[in-house]
Amino acid sequence: MMNCYRYLLLVVVIVLEVFLLVRHHSCIAHNNDCNSFCGEISIRLPFRLRTDPENCGYKSFELECEENHKTVLYLSSSARYYVREINYTSFGIRFVDTCVQKDNCSSLPLYPLTQHLLDSSNMSDLYSENTEELVFVRCVNPVAQDYFEYYWMRSYEYISFCNYSASHSLKNEYSYVVVSWENIRVSDLENLCRIEKTMLHTTWDYKSLLSNRHNLTYKDVHDSLLFGFQLSFHDFCCNHHCKIEVDRQSCPSINIWFLSLFKYYSNCLTFICLPFFICKLCCVYTGAHHVLLFIFGGPFVTGFLIYKWRRRHLSMYDNIEEFLQTQGDFMPIRYSYSDIKKITKNFKDKLGQGGYGTVYKGRLRSGRLAAIKLLGNSKTNGQDFINEVGTIGTIHHVNVVKLIGFCVQGLKRALVYEFMPNGSLDKYLFSSEINNSISTEKMYEISLGVAHGIEYLHRGCAMQILHFDIKPHNILLDENFVPKVSDFGIAKLCDTKNTVVSLTGARGTIGYMAPELFYRHIGEVSFKADVYSFGMLLMEMAGRRKNLNAFANHSSQIYFPTWAYEQFRKGKYIDFGEVDATEEQNRITKKIIVVALWCIQLKPDNRPPMHRVIEMLEQDVESLELPPKPLLSSQVIEDEDIEIDEHPIEIRDFTNDYSDSISLLVDVE
């Protein structure tokens, strides 16, 4: 099938090239009624003489034939040039300034032949190739021959060289010619020198004046001026020939109806003796070639883009299918995309949206509610999907969200979870609404449940699962407020025997990420990264506020963990604003904070493993020892010489309940 598709693409390309090739035309077709001569110069399409009939030639290519049989070209109303040659094979016209005399080497061009003059002339359709610039300079004092660093110039004694009598005022001046490929600047001239004239010069047969600069004389410069300057009408012929032929009705009407073989002249495909009806067909094609290109080229370009797009996405699909085939009978239910649409009632009830996709509420055929995460475009080649299915798809724990099923159908991917009616924990931590408040006792139960869930991921499975994104938004609550760890999009599976994990880049959410993910030499990345994230979660659960709050009443309260530590160290009571808090509630809050301070220690070796964290949460607060003061990243950089990890970091942030990760790459400065 793929070979057939490639052959089809090849045929389309060949057809396009043929159409593009046939589009080229030339000015070779003859019309004997318009052909004329001025001296030895043949005048025919696209050129014309002023005395020719209106249907001959092209107005902007008009020449004049003087009584002395010299052909004159006007680039402006006053700039006159003698035409030396018109070559209809190479599509070139060569002309010389009328003031340049053969036997007088001191004769200079009267008109400055510049690119501006060419562009503003009647023959602006003509263009020049292989040009050099000649600059005529006159100086009061002689100039050293090697003065110009970027230009070569040759001084000449114009009296001895040119044998002409100059006026007395010029006898003490010196004349020079500067030959250059670039424009000369006034700042390049020596003092008391002035530019008299500039003009373009054509290099012939790649023998430029610059290439022969070591043996160059002024006579060489004069001979070059005398030979003339050349413009090409090649492109004009290829683009306008058919229009000229039909408009002027100059196709031959005699009984010579044949089309010659194709011939190339300077890359222009030519037709000789085109009959009128073929010229007419040519013009029809010229007007319709864009339509033809759209008809043939449009599907080709569209097909090519679809092919590349499908190749990229099929690669992701193949990776996912290969993974699913290796999992055997351990997989959850596989749904079709039509099943997903039925479950969600055509995606009617939207719960939230994030960087990895959109979450909808649905109902299974059994009547059970479910949350369906419809994954969006992924830059990880399906790795986020594989991570989710490969972790929670094979484990079952009361504190880990259950994956009921999944959908992989072409580019469409979806995950079906058990529905959590109470949403995520962040709604209860940072909300000022009374209806969303949770008691201190219930908050403690939630913290203990989350700890059990993380501990199960670290030690209860055949493979150790590192979550790397523990935070309030990823803790879901069922109808009884039993916590469930969710969102395993950036989780990593590793052998239980390995305590150290190799990562190509840091991952997680700013504010919950362990410092070893940012800074080298603090410690190796391991399951202790989840312990740190859990500690930051505990801090927010105890304080019912973000750990970093720029709007705190006092500057010392901006970073909550440091402020709480100082309060405990000084033996002060922490008032969290809870109305009628009991002594037992204060003890629970203090215990949660002390355990959190142990979890957020800077170095991984100083943090307890999760099974020890559970033991500490179940102990009496009096038996817990206050850990060392937790340090901020800024303090670490000031106190220690630590290199910053420059690997890309996958940062995740959240806004809505049930929304998924918003992922982006940044470089750590």
XYZ file of C-alpha atoms in Angstrom:
669
model
C 0.000 0.000 0.000
C 2.826 2.370 0.898
C 4.645 1.634 -2.409
C 1.475 2.457 -4.372
C 1.186 5.714 -2.480
C 4.784 6.607 -3.336
C 4.252 5.814 -7.032
C 1.192 8.076 -7.038
C 3.242 10.900 -5.532
C 5.923 10.376 -8.199
C 3.355 10.604 -11.014
C 1.938 13.830 -9.591
C 5.427 15.350 -9.352
C 6.217 14.430 -12.981
C 2.935 15.947 -14.199
C 3.670 19.149 -12.307
C 7.153 19.402 -13.791
C 5.816 18.923 -17.321
C 3.291 21.726 -16.861
C 5.943 24.028 -15.413
C 8.286 23.196 -18.295
C 5.743 23.865 -21.023
C 4.963 27.255 -19.488
C 8.282 28.704 -20.689
C 8.135 30.549 -24.024
C 10.508 32.679 -26.041
C 10.733 35.521 -28.496
C 12.164 33.514 -31.337
C 9.031 33.487 -33.497
C 9.491 35.608 -36.575
C 7.189 38.017 -38.369
C 8.708 39.125 -41.662
C 6.469 42.217 -41.838
C 8.062 43.633 -38.678
C 11.683 42.613 -39.243
C 13.957 45.521 -40.154
C 17.591 46.620 -40.100
C 19.442 49.713 -38.942
C 22.866 49.404 -40.446
C 24.028 45.929 -39.472
C 21.694 45.653 -36.465
C 18.653 43.406 -36.995
C 15.515 44.747 -35.314
C 12.792 42.230 -34.419
C 10.723 41.074 -31.462
C 10.686 42.280 -28.782
C 12.428 45.392 -30.195
C 10.996 47.883 -32.663
C 11.998 51.101 -34.405
C 10.098 54.332 -33.973
C 9.141 54.173 -37.648
C 7.739 50.612 -37.429
C 3.960 49.927 -37.486
C 2.187 49.877 -34.127
C 1.680 46.118 -34.222
C 5.439 45.511 -34.327
C 7.568 44.915 -31.295
C 7.062 46.276 -27.835
C 6.789 49.970 -26.978
C 9.217 49.862 -24.051
C 11.830 48.245 -26.334
C 11.757 51.049 -28.894
C 14.995 52.027 -30.649
C 15.886 54.843 -33.059
C 17.785 54.609 -36.322
C 19.800 57.741 -37.174
C 20.643 58.883 -40.701
C 24.162 57.557 -40.308
C 22.605 54.109 -39.787
C 23.536 53.982 -36.120
C 21.019 52.360 -33.774
C 20.333 54.502 -30.703
C 19.025 53.305 -27.339
C 17.520 55.843 -24.906
C 17.666 54.902 -21.215
C 16.262 58.336 -20.388
C 15.234 61.414 -22.334
C 18.883 62.515 -22.611
C 20.969 59.378 -21.966
C 21.860 58.211 -25.505
C 23.740 55.018 -26.270
C 24.847 53.388 -29.529
C 23.706 49.771 -29.911
C 26.677 47.585 -30.848
C 24.868 44.250 -31.040
C 21.535 42.497 -30.411
C 21.912 38.738 -29.976
C 18.566 36.966 -30.232
C 20.134 33.621 -29.395
C 21.677 34.628 -26.082
C 19.000 37.298 -25.468
C 21.441 40.170 -24.982
C 21.757 43.781 -26.154
C 25.158 45.517 -25.989
C 25.519 49.297 -26.137
C 28.125 52.013 -25.541
C 28.042 55.665 -24.447
C 27.992 57.981 -27.469
C 30.856 60.085 -26.042
C 33.365 57.238 -25.751
C 35.644 57.543 -28.800
C 37.774 54.784 -30.227
C 40.927 56.816 -30.917
C 40.709 59.103 -27.887
C 41.490 57.284 -24.643
C 40.774 60.429 -22.639
C 37.136 60.404 -23.773
C 34.860 59.543 -20.874
C 31.214 58.461 -20.757
C 28.882 61.431 -20.697
C 26.121 59.719 -18.702
C 26.583 57.947 -15.345
C 25.366 54.413 -16.032
C 24.022 53.292 -12.636
C 21.551 50.697 -11.421
C 19.142 53.498 -10.596
C 19.219 54.665 -14.202
C 18.511 51.129 -15.426
C 15.626 50.614 -12.990
C 13.966 53.921 -13.905
C 14.397 53.577 -17.673
C 11.810 52.458 -20.214
C 13.626 49.143 -20.436
C 13.373 48.289 -16.744
C 12.435 44.721 -17.715
C 16.039 44.207 -18.797
C 18.644 43.224 -16.249
C 22.414 43.079 -16.042
C 24.713 40.236 -15.015
C 28.409 40.049 -14.053
C 28.981 43.741 -13.446
C 31.790 45.728 -11.868
C 31.783 49.381 -10.913
C 34.133 51.988 -12.374
C 34.680 55.162 -10.350
C 36.536 58.089 -11.930
C 38.403 60.115 -9.303
C 40.405 63.361 -9.599
C 42.889 64.386 -6.868
C 45.041 67.474 -6.237
C 47.921 65.385 -4.892
C 49.188 62.041 -6.169
C 47.876 58.975 -4.325
C 49.899 55.896 -3.443
C 48.999 52.949 -5.598
C 48.237 50.710 -2.602
C 46.199 53.342 -0.717
C 42.832 51.625 -1.045
C 42.696 48.464 1.056
C 39.543 47.022 -0.522
C 39.768 48.511 -4.017
C 42.369 48.325 -6.728
C 43.117 51.529 -8.624
C 45.635 52.606 -11.221
C 46.792 56.213 -11.724
C 47.620 57.437 -15.212
C 49.334 60.504 -16.649
C 46.528 61.477 -18.968
C 48.703 63.754 -21.085
C 51.297 61.114 -21.849
C 48.775 58.254 -22.077
C 45.987 59.947 -23.912
C 47.879 62.637 -25.819
C 45.330 65.379 -25.357
C 45.747 68.965 -24.282
C 44.160 69.765 -20.920
C 43.357 73.188 -19.596
C 45.885 74.884 -17.353
C 43.696 74.501 -14.269
C 43.824 70.710 -14.566
C 47.517 70.277 -15.277
C 48.315 70.002 -11.567
C 45.625 67.382 -10.875
C 45.840 63.605 -11.050
C 43.197 61.244 -12.426
C 42.417 57.714 -11.246
C 40.023 54.898 -12.025
C 38.815 52.690 -9.185
C 37.557 49.231 -10.165
C 35.327 47.552 -7.573
C 32.593 44.982 -7.008
C 31.190 47.146 -4.210
C 30.153 50.768 -3.908
C 32.986 53.114 -3.031
C 32.376 55.474 -0.105
C 33.461 59.107 0.213
C 35.248 58.201 3.437
C 37.485 55.865 1.418
C 38.957 58.779 -0.529
C 42.040 60.707 0.472
C 41.828 64.407 1.226
C 41.555 66.751 -1.781
C 40.092 63.974 -3.959
C 36.653 64.030 -5.578
C 34.496 61.573 -7.489
C 33.766 62.783 -10.997
C 31.706 59.931 -12.393
C 30.555 56.388 -11.621
C 29.271 53.760 -13.991
C 28.685 50.034 -14.325
C 30.884 47.852 -16.460
C 30.139 44.353 -17.810
C 32.707 41.594 -17.290
C 33.093 39.510 -20.424
C 33.791 35.767 -20.450
C 34.729 35.938 -16.777
C 37.791 38.089 -17.610
C 37.059 40.982 -15.303
C 39.285 43.988 -14.805
C 39.722 42.979 -11.183
C 41.036 39.540 -12.100
C 43.772 41.185 -14.211
C 44.502 44.018 -11.795
C 48.251 43.394 -11.490
C 48.839 44.159 -15.192
C 45.960 46.565 -15.774
C 46.454 49.816 -17.676
C 44.039 52.618 -18.387
C 43.889 51.444 -21.978
C 42.274 48.229 -20.720
C 39.634 50.298 -18.951
C 38.998 52.393 -22.060
C 38.767 49.305 -24.274
C 36.202 47.866 -21.891
C 34.117 51.052 -22.091
C 34.417 51.006 -25.864
C 33.269 47.374 -26.059
C 30.044 48.322 -24.244
C 27.621 47.343 -21.519
C 25.185 44.435 -21.895
C 21.613 43.902 -20.693
C 19.614 40.678 -20.971
C 16.025 40.379 -22.200
C 15.900 36.630 -21.571
C 13.272 36.653 -18.796
C 11.077 39.117 -20.664
C 11.002 36.831 -23.684
C 10.094 33.760 -21.687
C 7.270 35.521 -19.867
C 5.766 37.681 -22.629
C 6.325 35.951 -25.944
C 2.884 34.362 -26.307
C 1.081 37.533 -25.268
C 3.019 39.562 -27.818
C 2.399 37.072 -30.590
C -1.369 36.920 -30.111
C -1.899 40.605 -29.346
C 0.008 41.604 -32.453
C -1.483 38.713 -34.496
C 1.993 38.015 -35.754
C 1.886 34.250 -35.848
C 2.665 33.068 -39.368
C -0.421 32.664 -41.557
C 1.289 30.861 -44.397
C 1.011 27.097 -44.840
C 3.946 26.270 -42.567
C 2.062 24.487 -39.778
C 4.683 22.693 -37.828
C 6.199 22.844 -34.426
C 9.935 22.417 -34.178
C 11.744 20.260 -31.705
C 12.361 21.718 -28.250
C 15.624 23.609 -27.933
C 17.247 25.290 -24.970
C 18.768 28.738 -25.233
C 19.965 30.119 -21.912
C 17.478 27.945 -20.009
C 14.540 29.227 -22.060
C 12.488 26.577 -23.880
C 11.785 27.845 -27.400
C 9.218 27.157 -30.073
C 10.033 28.091 -33.653
C 7.354 29.108 -36.192
C 4.389 28.724 -33.894
C 1.073 28.691 -35.811
C -1.555 31.138 -34.634
C -3.922 28.586 -33.082
C -1.033 27.071 -31.094
C -0.140 30.563 -29.886
C -3.757 30.970 -28.862
C -3.670 27.688 -26.939
C -0.452 28.809 -25.334
C -2.088 31.966 -24.037
C -5.095 30.045 -22.755
C -2.723 27.875 -20.779
C -0.785 30.890 -19.516
C -3.998 32.262 -18.028
C -5.119 28.894 -16.663
C -1.856 27.443 -15.393
C -2.602 28.606 -11.843
C -5.839 26.627 -11.917
C -3.990 23.564 -13.200
C -1.330 23.931 -10.542
C -4.041 24.176 -7.903
C -5.840 21.096 -9.249
C -2.692 18.961 -9.410
C -0.474 20.635 -6.837
C -3.134 21.181 -4.171
C -3.878 17.480 -3.614
C -0.171 16.680 -3.780
C 0.777 19.198 -1.089
C -2.224 18.246 1.037
C -1.452 14.554 0.676
C 2.172 15.090 1.607
C 1.247 17.046 4.747
C -1.301 14.398 5.758
C 1.300 11.695 5.175
C 3.861 13.419 7.431
C 1.222 14.161 10.070
C -0.007 10.574 10.134
C 3.541 9.227 10.270
C 4.250 11.296 13.395
C 1.029 10.320 15.144
C 1.111 6.689 14.025
C 4.516 6.432 15.669
C 2.889 7.424 18.957
C 0.017 4.998 18.330
C 2.457 2.157 17.602
C 4.332 2.845 20.843
C 1.105 2.646 22.847
C -0.102 -0.522 21.092
C 3.262 -2.209 21.610
C 3.084 -1.363 25.306
C -0.461 -2.689 25.667
C 0.438 -5.979 23.985
C 3.246 -6.592 26.480
C 0.943 -6.161 29.500
C -1.039 -9.343 28.967
C -4.063 -9.857 31.192
C -3.225 -7.140 33.705
C -4.854 -4.363 31.710
C -8.130 -2.599 32.606
C -11.091 -2.567 30.221
C -10.424 -1.291 26.708
C -13.220 0.921 25.377
C -13.883 2.085 21.842
C -14.185 5.778 21.131
C -17.911 5.376 20.476
C -18.199 3.834 23.957
C -16.467 6.887 25.433
C -18.926 9.181 23.657
C -21.856 7.191 25.041
C -20.425 7.177 28.571
C -19.971 10.961 28.551
C -23.190 11.627 26.591
C -21.110 13.159 23.819
C -18.844 14.996 26.309
C -21.684 16.944 27.868
C -20.504 17.428 31.486
C -17.040 18.993 31.616
C -15.258 18.798 34.983
C -12.005 20.564 34.145
C -9.234 21.113 31.627
C -5.446 21.120 31.722
C -2.370 20.888 29.557
C -2.709 17.146 28.906
C -6.420 17.088 28.183
C -9.979 17.616 29.373
C -11.857 15.670 32.066
C -15.561 14.833 31.661
C -18.106 13.236 33.947
C -19.738 10.064 32.661
C -21.779 7.026 33.627
C -20.859 3.424 32.840
C -23.403 0.856 31.650
C -23.486 -0.543 35.168
C -24.712 2.849 36.386
C -21.447 3.659 38.122
C -20.146 7.226 37.753
C -16.751 7.726 36.139
C -14.327 10.508 35.282
C -13.039 10.351 31.703
C -9.821 12.154 30.854
C -9.665 12.828 27.119
C -5.988 13.320 26.334
C -4.982 16.117 23.989
C -1.972 16.416 21.701
C 1.111 15.072 23.434
C 4.751 16.008 22.850
C 5.914 12.878 24.699
C 5.074 10.395 21.910
C 2.375 8.809 24.090
C 4.624 8.407 27.121
C 2.133 10.171 29.419
C -0.545 7.629 28.447
C 1.854 4.728 28.960
C 2.844 6.073 32.383
C -0.766 6.276 33.539
C -1.798 2.824 32.318
C 1.500 1.216 33.316
C 1.221 2.373 36.921
C -2.330 2.654 38.259
C -3.606 0.219 35.626
C -1.899 -2.687 37.388
C -2.266 -1.798 41.089
C -5.150 -1.628 43.538
C -5.026 0.305 46.797
C -7.641 2.141 48.782
C -5.587 5.343 48.638
C -4.706 5.210 44.933
C -7.265 6.224 42.315
C -8.544 3.265 40.321
C -8.208 3.147 36.545
C -11.324 1.429 35.232
C -10.431 1.455 31.556
C -8.892 3.250 28.620
C -9.392 4.023 24.941
C -6.835 3.987 22.138
C -8.343 4.435 18.682
C -6.162 6.099 16.097
C -5.165 9.473 17.459
C -7.868 9.446 20.130
C -6.804 8.480 23.659
C -8.856 8.496 26.853
C -8.567 7.213 30.427
C -11.571 6.150 32.530
C -11.230 6.579 36.313
C -13.499 5.981 39.268
C -15.431 9.152 39.972
C -14.460 11.224 43.013
C -17.561 13.243 44.000
C -15.722 15.520 46.442
C -13.152 16.663 43.920
C -9.565 17.447 44.794
C -8.045 18.454 48.109
C -6.984 21.945 47.026
C -10.628 23.020 46.976
C -10.774 22.520 50.753
C -7.359 23.895 51.643
C -7.458 27.290 49.976
C -11.184 28.083 49.864
C -12.715 30.699 52.164
C -16.179 29.152 51.871
C -17.515 27.547 55.049
C -19.122 24.723 53.070
C -15.695 23.634 51.862
C -14.078 23.505 55.311
C -12.744 20.219 56.693
C -12.182 19.554 60.374
C -8.691 19.116 61.764
C -9.423 15.466 62.569
C -10.563 14.762 59.016
C -7.515 16.597 57.641
C -5.321 14.328 59.756
C -7.089 11.228 58.409
C -6.563 12.492 54.872
C -2.848 13.079 55.508
C -2.471 9.582 56.911
C -4.331 8.073 53.948
C -2.143 9.921 51.439
C 0.951 8.707 53.296
C -0.280 5.105 53.051
C -0.929 5.544 49.331
C 2.572 6.903 48.631
C 4.170 4.246 50.833
C 2.339 1.570 48.823
C 3.704 3.041 45.592
C 7.235 2.947 46.990
C 7.214 -0.506 48.594
C 3.962 -2.365 47.905
C 4.291 -3.072 44.161
C 6.492 -5.344 42.105
C 8.111 -2.203 40.705
C 8.801 0.926 42.713
C 6.621 3.813 41.485
C 7.886 7.362 41.960
C 5.046 9.828 41.512
C 7.050 13.103 41.263
C 3.905 15.259 41.470
C 2.368 14.965 44.940
C 0.298 18.079 45.643
C -3.246 19.031 46.757
C -4.670 19.021 43.259
C -3.608 15.411 42.690
C -5.255 14.168 45.882
C -8.860 13.244 45.062
C -11.566 12.645 47.675
C -14.373 10.102 47.407
C -17.831 10.424 48.945
C -16.402 9.616 52.406
C -13.396 11.928 51.974
C -11.056 8.967 51.602
C -8.014 10.360 49.764
C -6.790 8.894 46.478
C -3.419 9.674 44.901
C -3.978 10.443 41.200
C -2.308 11.699 38.012
C 0.656 9.501 37.155
C 1.498 11.304 33.894
C 5.133 11.943 34.881
C 5.588 8.959 37.207
C 8.588 6.698 36.807
C 8.859 2.939 37.307
C 12.100 1.556 38.705
C 13.475 -1.563 40.332
C 12.807 -1.865 44.051
C 16.483 -2.697 44.578
C 17.606 0.626 43.137
C 17.423 3.539 45.537
C 18.720 6.050 42.974
C 16.820 7.117 39.851
C 18.371 8.409 36.626
C 16.435 11.302 35.041
C 17.123 13.245 31.848
C 15.472 16.283 33.410
C 13.656 17.414 36.522
C 9.899 16.983 36.719
C 7.066 18.142 38.931
C 5.326 21.328 40.077
C 7.169 24.390 41.347
C 6.624 24.695 45.100
C 6.470 20.930 45.608
C 9.603 19.801 43.747
C 12.493 18.454 45.794
C 15.649 20.635 45.634
C 17.823 17.767 44.359
C 15.836 17.966 41.129
C 17.248 21.479 40.648
C 20.680 21.488 42.286
C 23.503 19.029 41.831
C 25.433 17.625 44.786
C 22.540 18.095 47.227
C 21.842 14.411 46.758
C 20.731 11.722 44.363
C 17.175 11.657 43.024
C 15.187 8.872 44.676
C 11.861 8.122 46.383
C 12.856 10.856 48.849
C 11.667 13.363 46.209
C 8.086 12.186 46.867
C 8.729 12.511 50.608
C 9.668 16.171 50.110
C 6.528 16.840 48.041
C 4.412 15.133 50.705
C 6.001 17.348 53.368
C 5.059 20.493 51.429
C 1.538 19.066 51.113
C 1.363 18.498 54.886
C 2.441 22.093 55.505
C -0.423 23.415 53.396
C -2.882 21.025 55.042
C -1.858 22.227 58.506
C -1.811 25.928 57.663
C -4.771 25.891 55.238
C -2.711 28.231 53.047
C -0.061 28.208 50.340
C 3.457 27.706 51.650
C 4.625 30.785 49.761
C 2.353 33.780 50.328
C 3.599 37.176 49.150
C 0.556 38.862 50.745
C 1.189 37.671 54.307
C 0.691 40.223 57.102
C 4.354 40.023 58.140
C 7.407 39.426 55.965
C 8.468 36.591 58.277
C 5.256 34.747 57.360
C 5.821 34.804 53.589
C 7.447 31.334 53.615
C 5.234 29.324 55.969
C 7.601 26.398 56.819
C 10.339 28.742 58.062
C 7.888 30.825 60.065
C 6.264 27.750 61.643
C 9.663 26.340 62.570
C 10.644 29.581 64.342
C 7.355 29.598 66.236
C 7.926 26.061 67.505
C 11.572 26.727 68.354
C 10.566 29.701 70.483
C 7.784 27.719 72.135
C 5.072 30.013 70.812
C 1.492 28.995 70.058
C 0.476 29.008 66.390
C -2.955 30.465 65.766
C -4.346 29.364 62.400
C -7.546 31.319 62.869
C -9.668 28.216 63.521
C -12.674 29.099 65.682
C -12.999 27.186 68.997
C -10.022 24.925 68.277
C -9.609 22.281 70.981
C -6.352 21.272 72.603
C -6.421 17.992 70.722
C -6.837 19.796 67.398
C -3.850 22.012 68.197
C -1.791 18.916 69.035
C -2.783 17.302 65.728
C -1.848 20.429 63.795
C 1.499 20.673 65.567
C 2.221 16.991 64.857
C 1.450 17.428 61.168
C 3.801 20.421 60.978
C 6.651 18.658 62.808
C 6.376 15.651 60.482
C 6.254 18.014 57.501
C 9.446 19.764 58.684
C 11.210 16.405 58.729
C 9.968 15.629 55.218
C 11.170 18.918 53.694
C 14.750 18.731 54.888
C 17.144 20.039 52.254
C 19.248 16.911 51.808
C 17.470 13.664 50.880
C 19.453 11.653 53.445
C 17.897 13.718 56.250
C 14.340 12.912 55.179
C 12.569 9.835 56.560
C 11.143 7.159 54.219
C 7.365 6.990 53.911
C 6.913 4.071 56.287
C 8.733 6.089 58.959
C 6.548 9.113 58.114
C 3.450 6.995 58.812
C 4.891 5.932 62.162
C 5.584 9.567 63.077
C 2.042 10.616 62.128
C 0.652 7.886 64.382
C 2.865 8.857 67.339
C 2.127 11.368 70.068
C 3.449 14.819 69.287
C 5.456 14.901 72.540
C 7.599 12.019 71.342
C 8.551 13.820 68.122
C 11.839 15.703 67.990
C 12.014 19.046 66.197
C 14.210 18.644 63.078
C 16.889 21.097 61.850
C 15.631 24.309 60.300
C 14.553 23.863 56.653
C 16.508 26.066 54.247
C 15.291 27.964 51.208
C 16.955 27.517 47.825
C 18.385 31.058 47.988
C 20.067 30.240 51.297
C 21.529 27.097 49.784
C 23.150 29.011 46.936
C 24.612 31.563 49.351
C 25.936 29.045 51.889
C 27.239 26.325 49.574
C 28.960 26.156 46.206
C 26.302 24.117 44.409
C 25.975 23.781 40.643
C 22.551 24.343 39.158
C 21.218 21.535 37.004
C 20.700 22.899 33.492
C 18.559 20.020 32.236
C 15.069 20.865 30.949
C 12.426 20.731 33.678
C 8.873 19.526 33.216
C 6.792 21.862 35.368
C 3.139 21.228 36.045
C 0.559 23.676 37.327
C -3.170 23.409 37.884
C -6.243 25.600 38.011
C -9.460 23.543 38.009
C -10.751 20.404 39.735
C -10.028 17.233 37.776
C -7.900 19.231 35.340
C -4.758 17.604 34.127
C -1.205 18.826 34.021
C -0.163 21.929 32.136
C 3.330 21.032 30.973
C 6.070 23.295 29.688
C 9.850 23.221 29.430
C 12.051 25.816 31.053
C 15.749 26.085 31.687
C 16.934 26.617 35.219
C 19.035 29.751 35.302
